[in-house]
Amino acid sequence: MALSQPTENICSMTTQELTQNDPISNWYPVANADDLPFRHTFHGKLLGQEIVIWRADDGNVNIWVNRCLHRGVRLSRGLNNGAELQCQYHGWRYANRTGGCTYIPAHPVDSPAQHLSCKTFPAIQSHGIIWSGISPEGVPPKLSFLDGLTPLNLRSLPAKAPADSVNEHLSKYMFHPDNQTDGEGSSLVTTKAYDNYFQITATVANSTSTLALFAQPVDEQSTIIRGVIGVPHNSQNVLTVLRYHNNLMCKLRDVIEADFELKSKISNTFAAVSNPRSATRNIANNSGSVSFLKVRVARKWSTAKDVVGLELLPIGNQQLPTFLPGAHIDVFLPNGITRQYSLTNGPGELDKYRIGVKLEQVSSGGSKYIHETLSEGSIIEISTPRNNFPLRRDSTRTVLIAGGIGATPLLAMAQVLEKQKLNYELHYFAQSDEHLAFPEILNSLGNNCIRHFGLSVEETLAKVRESLGEHNSSENLYVCGPGPMLEATRNIAADLGWPDESIHFEYFKNSKIVSFESSFEIELARSALTLNVPAGKTVLQILRDNGIAMPSSCEQGACGTCIVKVLAGQPDHQDVYLNDSEKKRGDKMLTCISRALSNKITLDI
Amino acid sequence: MSWSTMPVSRRGLVDTAINGEGCTDQVILNQWYPLAAIVELRPGISYQTVLLEVEVGFGVTLNGELIAWRLDCVVIPAGNPLPAENFTDKLLVQSAYGYLWTSLSAEPKELFSIPETNEPDRRSINVATIGIATSAPRAVENFLDMGHFPFVHAGVLGAEPHTEVFDYNVEIKDGEIIATGCKFPQPQAAPSSVGAIVTDYIYRVPHPYCVLLYKSGGFDESRLDVIGLFIQPISQERIRASMFYSCVDNISSDTALRRFQLGIFSQDKPILENQVPKRLPLSTTAETPIRADKSSITYRRWLSDLGVTYGVISAN
C-alpha cells in the first residue's frame, strides 16, 4: 500500500528520530484557532486530562481543567460571556486569565476565598493552532516553511491508537503537490522529524508543497492527528487542498487503527493525570499565597481634572491575581507611603490593573508623589486585591451612588452589572464634565450611567432621594464618596425604608475622632492566651507583638481587612466599616481601631 | 423447555455487570431497590435487568404475584412467558409506592415509610424511570440541592437574580437525614401553581440511594406534595432512577403531572452525566462545599459513617 510501502519513484528519508521527551514538558496542539468562535467553549483532552478551552473578548485563550471546583461539572458546558466562564450547575463564575472564582450565586454577599482558582494550563496561538501542555518548556514549534504563505489547518482527525503508533505512520505520509494524485505518484517526499512533529515536503519538478503533522496525545488509547499546510495568499484552491489531504488522512487513519493492537500496558504518565482520585484535585496551588507583587506603571494619563489614571502591568510572565468588583489594592510608593486605591477594571480584565488617583488638596505625600514624581516605566509594589466591598448580583435593582473620585470601585461594579445585563443605575455626582474620571468606561455603560453636575449640597441630596425611591425587596445600594455625602446618603436611604443590610458603603477615610484611651484585656479563645491592651496601643499591635499574624490594610477602621469574630464582651467599634446593625450585634470588630467597653473581650483567634 | 440451561445474551447493559467487581458493601446489599413501576409491567412476561452488577429477572405473574430472581440461577430470557409454577432461588420482593422492590439480601433492612401515601385523596404516580450514566450518590445529592434551581431549572424552580440559598437545618434523626426550613423563591413550583411563590422544602434521605422531598405550593396549601427519587444502581456509575410523585391535585391529568416533573428531570440528567468523576468523592477536600451545601455535606459524611464504598470515592 502506498502509505506504508515506498515505491521506486519515492525517496523517503527521515533526518532524525522523534526525541523521546517527557510528554509532560512538550507543547502539543490542542485545538485549531477557528475551533474557538466568539463566546464558545471547546472541550479538549490532552494526556488524559480533560480541558476546557475558551477565548475571552480580549483575545486571550484560556485552557483550564475541565471541572467546576464546586461539584465537578464540566466547564465546557458552561457559558462564556467574553470575560468570565460561568458553570451551568450553580452559576459559579471564573475570571478570564486567572481562572479565579469571582462569584458564588448561592451566597451573594460573600467574597469567594482567594485560593479558589481553576487549574490553568499555558496557551499559545500560532499558525492557526492553539498549543498547550501539562508543564511545557520553551516555546511551541516555529514553522518557518509557512513564512509568506497562508496557514491552512487540516481537518483534525481522531484515531483510536496511542500517539507513538500514530507518529510511526505520520512519518511515512505520502502526498503529491498537485493535490490530486494519490501518494504513489509523488516523485520526492522528504520527511523531517522534530521534537514532536513531522515536516513533510513533496516535490515534483517545479512544484512543491510542505506541511507539518502533529499527534495530539488524547489519552493512552487515542490521538488526534492535526496538520497545517501553507497555501499562497488568496489561493482559490483551499477546498481542493483540504479535501485532498482529508481523503489521504482518512485512509492513513484506517491503516493506523488496523495496525495498532490494543496495548494493555498503560503508561505511568497517563495513570498519573487520569487517575480519578487526582481528577478531584484541580485547585490551582499557586494563587492566594502571593500577598505582594511588583508591577510596572505602563501608562499614566490625566483622566479628569486633578485625577490621573494608572495602568499597572505585571512583570515578566506573572499573572495578576483575581479581583472582585469593588476590590482595592495597597500601593507601596517608593517614598515609603502606602495608599489604598480601588480597581476600576471590568470583569475578566486581568492583563492589567487600572486605578485612578486624585490629587488631594492636603496631600501628605501619597497622591502628590503619584501626580508629580511617579513616571511611566517605574516599578512599584502593590498588595493582592482586597475584596472588602463585595457586590451582590442577585438584586432586582442596584443603585450605585458615586461622589467624585469615590466612583472608582463603583465603576468596576457597574461594568459587571452591565456585562450581566442586570438592572442598575450609576449616579455620578461631580462638579463638571471635566471632573468625571474614566469617561471611556462611563460611555460603555450607556444610559445606565447618569451624570449630575455642579449641584449644591441640598440639590445633591434631593437628587439622591429621588434616585433611590422607596425600597423594594432585593434592591441594593452601593455608595462611595466624600464622608459627608456618604453619611447623608445613608440617612436618606434609612429614611426611605432601605434596611441596613441593603446599604453598602465604603469609606476611604475614617473622619471620626477615635480614642485610644481605654485599657482592657483580650482573651484569645483558640490560642488560649490572655493579653493586656494598654492605653495608646491597638489590639492589632498587641496581637502582632505577641507573634500572631493578622492581615491589615488601612489601619483606620475603614477597609475591614483586620476583622475578627467577637465571642464575648462588648466592643467599642469606632470604625466606619460595619453597619449599624452589625455594630449593634457586636459579634465582630476591627482590631486596628476597635476597643472594648467591657474589661475583657473574647476573640475568635 | 428447560429454563436453567439457556445462555443469557450479553447486551450493553449487562456488560457493565460483567466487567465490574460487584458490590461488597453489606449496607448497600441489605437494601430494597425498585426495579419497575408495577403498572408498567405486562403480566405473565419476564423482564431482565441488572442490580448492583447482578443480572436479575423479574415480572408480575398472571395471578398478580410479583417475582424476581437471579438470572445466574434461573434463566428466562426477557420477553418470554413467566413460568406458571413457582421456582426456587427467588429473591425477596415487595410492592410499595407503586413499584416492584427487590433485594439481593435474604434479610434486608425494612423499607422506609411514607405515611402521606395512606391519605385517601392523594394521587401517587411513577413520573418516569430513566437511565442515567452516573452514580446513585451523585443523583441523590443533586436531588438534595437547591442552589442549582435558578440555573438548571431557570423559570420553573428558580430564576435569576434570586440565587441566594438561605440557611436551613439538617440533622440525622432515626437513621435518616432530615433537612428542614429550606426556602426558595420559585416561578412555577408545581403544575397547579399560579405565579411565583417562596416554596418551603423538607428533604429526607431514608436510604443511601433514595431521597424524598416535601414541598408546599401544591393544590392544597396545608398539605405537602411528596416527590421521591428511588434509584436502582446498575453498577457504580450507571443507574435507573424512578421519580415518584404524590400530590393532592384533583385537576391536573396524570400526563400533565408527568410532563411537568419529566421536564425538570430532563434538565438534571445532562448535568449529572457531565460530573467528573461520576462517583461521589467523600473527602471534604475533593470538591468545594459552601454553606448552602449543608445537606450534601451531611449526606457525604453519613455515607462515610455507614461504610459505603459503592458509587463513591472513599475519603482515605
PDB file of C-alpha atoms in Angstrom, chain A residues 43 50 66-74 76-77 86-93 103-110 115-116 276-277 279-283 392-396 420 422 473-474, chain B residues 138 141-143 145-149 151-152 160-166 268 270-281 285-293 296-297 300 313-316:
ATOM      1  CA  HIS A  43     -13.930  20.551  25.124  1.00  0.00           C
ATOM      2  CA  GLU A  50      -9.857  16.884  30.197  1.00  0.00           C
ATOM      3  CA  ASN A  66     -12.496  20.944  32.771  1.00  0.00           C
ATOM      4  CA  ARG A  67     -14.217  20.763  36.165  1.00  0.00           C
ATOM      5  CA  CYS A  68     -16.047  23.291  38.237  1.00  0.00           C
ATOM      6  CA  LEU A  69     -14.359  23.456  41.646  1.00  0.00           C
ATOM      7  CA  HIS A  70     -17.702  23.191  43.388  1.00  0.00           C
ATOM      8  CA  ARG A  71     -19.280  19.941  42.217  1.00  0.00           C
ATOM      9  CA  GLY A  72     -17.122  18.760  39.337  1.00  0.00           C
ATOM     10  CA  VAL A  73     -19.417  19.617  36.422  1.00  0.00           C
ATOM     11  CA  ARG A  74     -17.588  20.053  33.129  1.00  0.00           C
ATOM     12  CA  SER A  76     -17.094  23.045  28.748  1.00  0.00           C
ATOM     13  CA  ARG A  77     -20.876  23.004  29.269  1.00  0.00           C
ATOM     14  CA  GLN A  86     -19.995  30.512  34.238  1.00  0.00           C
ATOM     15  CA  CYS A  87     -20.666  26.943  35.347  1.00  0.00           C
ATOM     16  CA  GLN A  88     -24.073  25.697  34.304  1.00  0.00           C
ATOM     17  CA  TYR A  89     -24.804  23.911  37.554  1.00  0.00           C
ATOM     18  CA  HIS A  90     -24.719  26.616  40.261  1.00  0.00           C
ATOM     19  CA  GLY A  91     -23.593  29.627  38.259  1.00  0.00           C
ATOM     20  CA  TRP A  92     -20.102  29.912  39.780  1.00  0.00           C
ATOM     21  CA  ARG A  93     -18.052  32.391  37.773  1.00  0.00           C
ATOM     22  CA  TYR A 103     -18.851  34.915  42.306  1.00  0.00           C
ATOM     23  CA  ILE A 104     -20.862  32.211  44.083  1.00  0.00           C
ATOM     24  CA  PRO A 105     -24.565  32.998  43.488  1.00  0.00           C
ATOM     25  CA  ALA A 106     -25.831  30.907  46.427  1.00  0.00           C
ATOM     26  CA  HIS A 107     -24.071  33.368  48.747  1.00  0.00           C
ATOM     27  CA  PRO A 108     -24.260  36.757  47.013  1.00  0.00           C
ATOM     28  CA  VAL A 109     -22.760  38.673  49.934  1.00  0.00           C
ATOM     29  CA  ASP A 110     -19.670  36.543  50.426  1.00  0.00           C
ATOM     30  CA  HIS A 115      -7.428  30.331  46.723  1.00  0.00           C
ATOM     31  CA  LEU A 116     -10.480  29.233  44.709  1.00  0.00           C
ATOM     32  CA  PRO A 276      -9.992   9.507  39.237  1.00  0.00           C
ATOM     33  CA  ARG A 277      -8.643  10.444  42.621  1.00  0.00           C
ATOM     34  CA  ALA A 279      -9.130  14.234  38.963  1.00  0.00           C
ATOM     35  CA  THR A 280     -10.826  15.647  42.006  1.00  0.00           C
ATOM     36  CA  ARG A 281      -7.846  17.836  42.906  1.00  0.00           C
ATOM     37  CA  ASN A 282      -7.898  20.691  40.481  1.00  0.00           C
ATOM     38  CA  ILE A 283      -7.485  23.759  42.560  1.00  0.00           C
ATOM     39  CA  ARG A 392     -24.380  41.204  45.279  1.00  0.00           C
ATOM     40  CA  ARG A 393     -25.515  40.090  41.876  1.00  0.00           C
ATOM     41  CA  ASP A 394     -28.950  38.925  42.963  1.00  0.00           C
ATOM     42  CA  SER A 395     -30.634  42.335  43.160  1.00  0.00           C
ATOM     43  CA  THR A 396     -33.647  43.257  41.081  1.00  0.00           C
ATOM     44  CA  GLN A 420     -24.552  40.503  33.145  1.00  0.00           C
ATOM     45  CA  LEU A 422     -28.674  43.262  35.414  1.00  0.00           C
ATOM     46  CA  SER A 473     -37.158  43.692  48.307  1.00  0.00           C
ATOM     47  CA  SER A 474     -33.985  42.579  46.548  1.00  0.00           C
TER      48      SER A 474
ATOM     49  CA  ARG B 138     -24.413  11.892  42.677  1.00  0.00           C
ATOM     50  CA  GLU B 141     -27.010  14.818  46.032  1.00  0.00           C
ATOM     51  CA  ASN B 142     -28.436  16.630  43.005  1.00  0.00           C
ATOM     52  CA  PHE B 143     -31.930  15.974  44.306  1.00  0.00           C
ATOM     53  CA  ASP B 145     -29.569  20.614  46.150  1.00  0.00           C
ATOM     54  CA  MET B 146     -31.408  23.940  45.895  1.00  0.00           C
ATOM     55  CA  GLY B 147     -28.578  26.163  44.643  1.00  0.00           C
ATOM     56  CA  HIS B 148     -28.940  24.911  41.074  1.00  0.00           C
ATOM     57  CA  PHE B 149     -32.619  25.857  40.695  1.00  0.00           C
ATOM     58  CA  PHE B 151     -29.527  27.877  36.623  1.00  0.00           C
ATOM     59  CA  VAL B 152     -30.604  24.358  35.721  1.00  0.00           C
ATOM     60  CA  GLU B 160     -32.005  34.730  38.366  1.00  0.00           C
ATOM     61  CA  PRO B 161     -31.208  37.051  40.033  1.00  0.00           C
ATOM     62  CA  HIS B 162     -32.776  35.308  43.063  1.00  0.00           C
ATOM     63  CA  THR B 163     -29.934  32.890  43.660  1.00  0.00           C
ATOM     64  CA  GLU B 164     -29.311  33.091  47.386  1.00  0.00           C
ATOM     65  CA  VAL B 165     -29.671  29.883  49.397  1.00  0.00           C
ATOM     66  CA  PHE B 166     -30.849  30.814  52.872  1.00  0.00           C
ATOM     67  CA  ASP B 268     -30.824  17.445  35.598  1.00  0.00           C
ATOM     68  CA  PRO B 270     -27.167  16.204  31.318  1.00  0.00           C
ATOM     69  CA  ILE B 271     -25.674  17.911  34.373  1.00  0.00           C
ATOM     70  CA  LEU B 272     -25.364  14.594  36.203  1.00  0.00           C
ATOM     71  CA  GLU B 273     -23.792  12.940  33.194  1.00  0.00           C
ATOM     72  CA  ASN B 274     -21.184  15.698  33.000  1.00  0.00           C
ATOM     73  CA  GLN B 275     -19.985  15.488  36.573  1.00  0.00           C
ATOM     74  CA  VAL B 276     -16.412  14.291  36.875  1.00  0.00           C
ATOM     75  CA  PRO B 277     -15.726  11.887  38.453  1.00  0.00           C
ATOM     76  CA  LYS B 278     -19.032  10.020  38.324  1.00  0.00           C
ATOM     77  CA  ARG B 279     -18.546   8.533  41.776  1.00  0.00           C
ATOM     78  CA  LEU B 280     -19.189  10.878  44.673  1.00  0.00           C
ATOM     79  CA  PRO B 281     -15.946  11.953  46.359  1.00  0.00           C
ATOM     80  CA  THR B 285     -11.141  18.472  50.251  1.00  0.00           C
ATOM     81  CA  ALA B 286     -12.023  16.797  46.942  1.00  0.00           C
ATOM     82  CA  GLU B 287     -14.578  19.410  45.964  1.00  0.00           C
ATOM     83  CA  THR B 288     -15.543  22.793  47.345  1.00  0.00           C
ATOM     84  CA  PRO B 289     -18.547  22.738  49.658  1.00  0.00           C
ATOM     85  CA  ILE B 290     -20.212  26.002  50.658  1.00  0.00           C
ATOM     86  CA  ARG B 291     -22.746  26.758  53.405  1.00  0.00           C
ATOM     87  CA  ALA B 292     -25.616  26.082  51.013  1.00  0.00           C
ATOM     88  CA  ASP B 293     -24.333  22.514  50.682  1.00  0.00           C
ATOM     89  CA  SER B 296     -24.843  17.339  50.858  1.00  0.00           C
ATOM     90  CA  ILE B 297     -22.016  17.647  53.397  1.00  0.00           C
ATOM     91  CA  ARG B 300     -21.391  12.555  52.298  1.00  0.00           C
ATOM     92  CA  ILE B 313     -14.594   7.603  46.202  1.00  0.00           C
ATOM     93  CA  SER B 314     -13.789   6.981  49.839  1.00  0.00           C
ATOM     94  CA  ALA B 315     -12.216   9.724  51.879  1.00  0.00           C
ATOM     95  CA  ASN B 316      -8.974   7.957  52.741  1.00  0.00           C
TER      96      ASN B 316
END
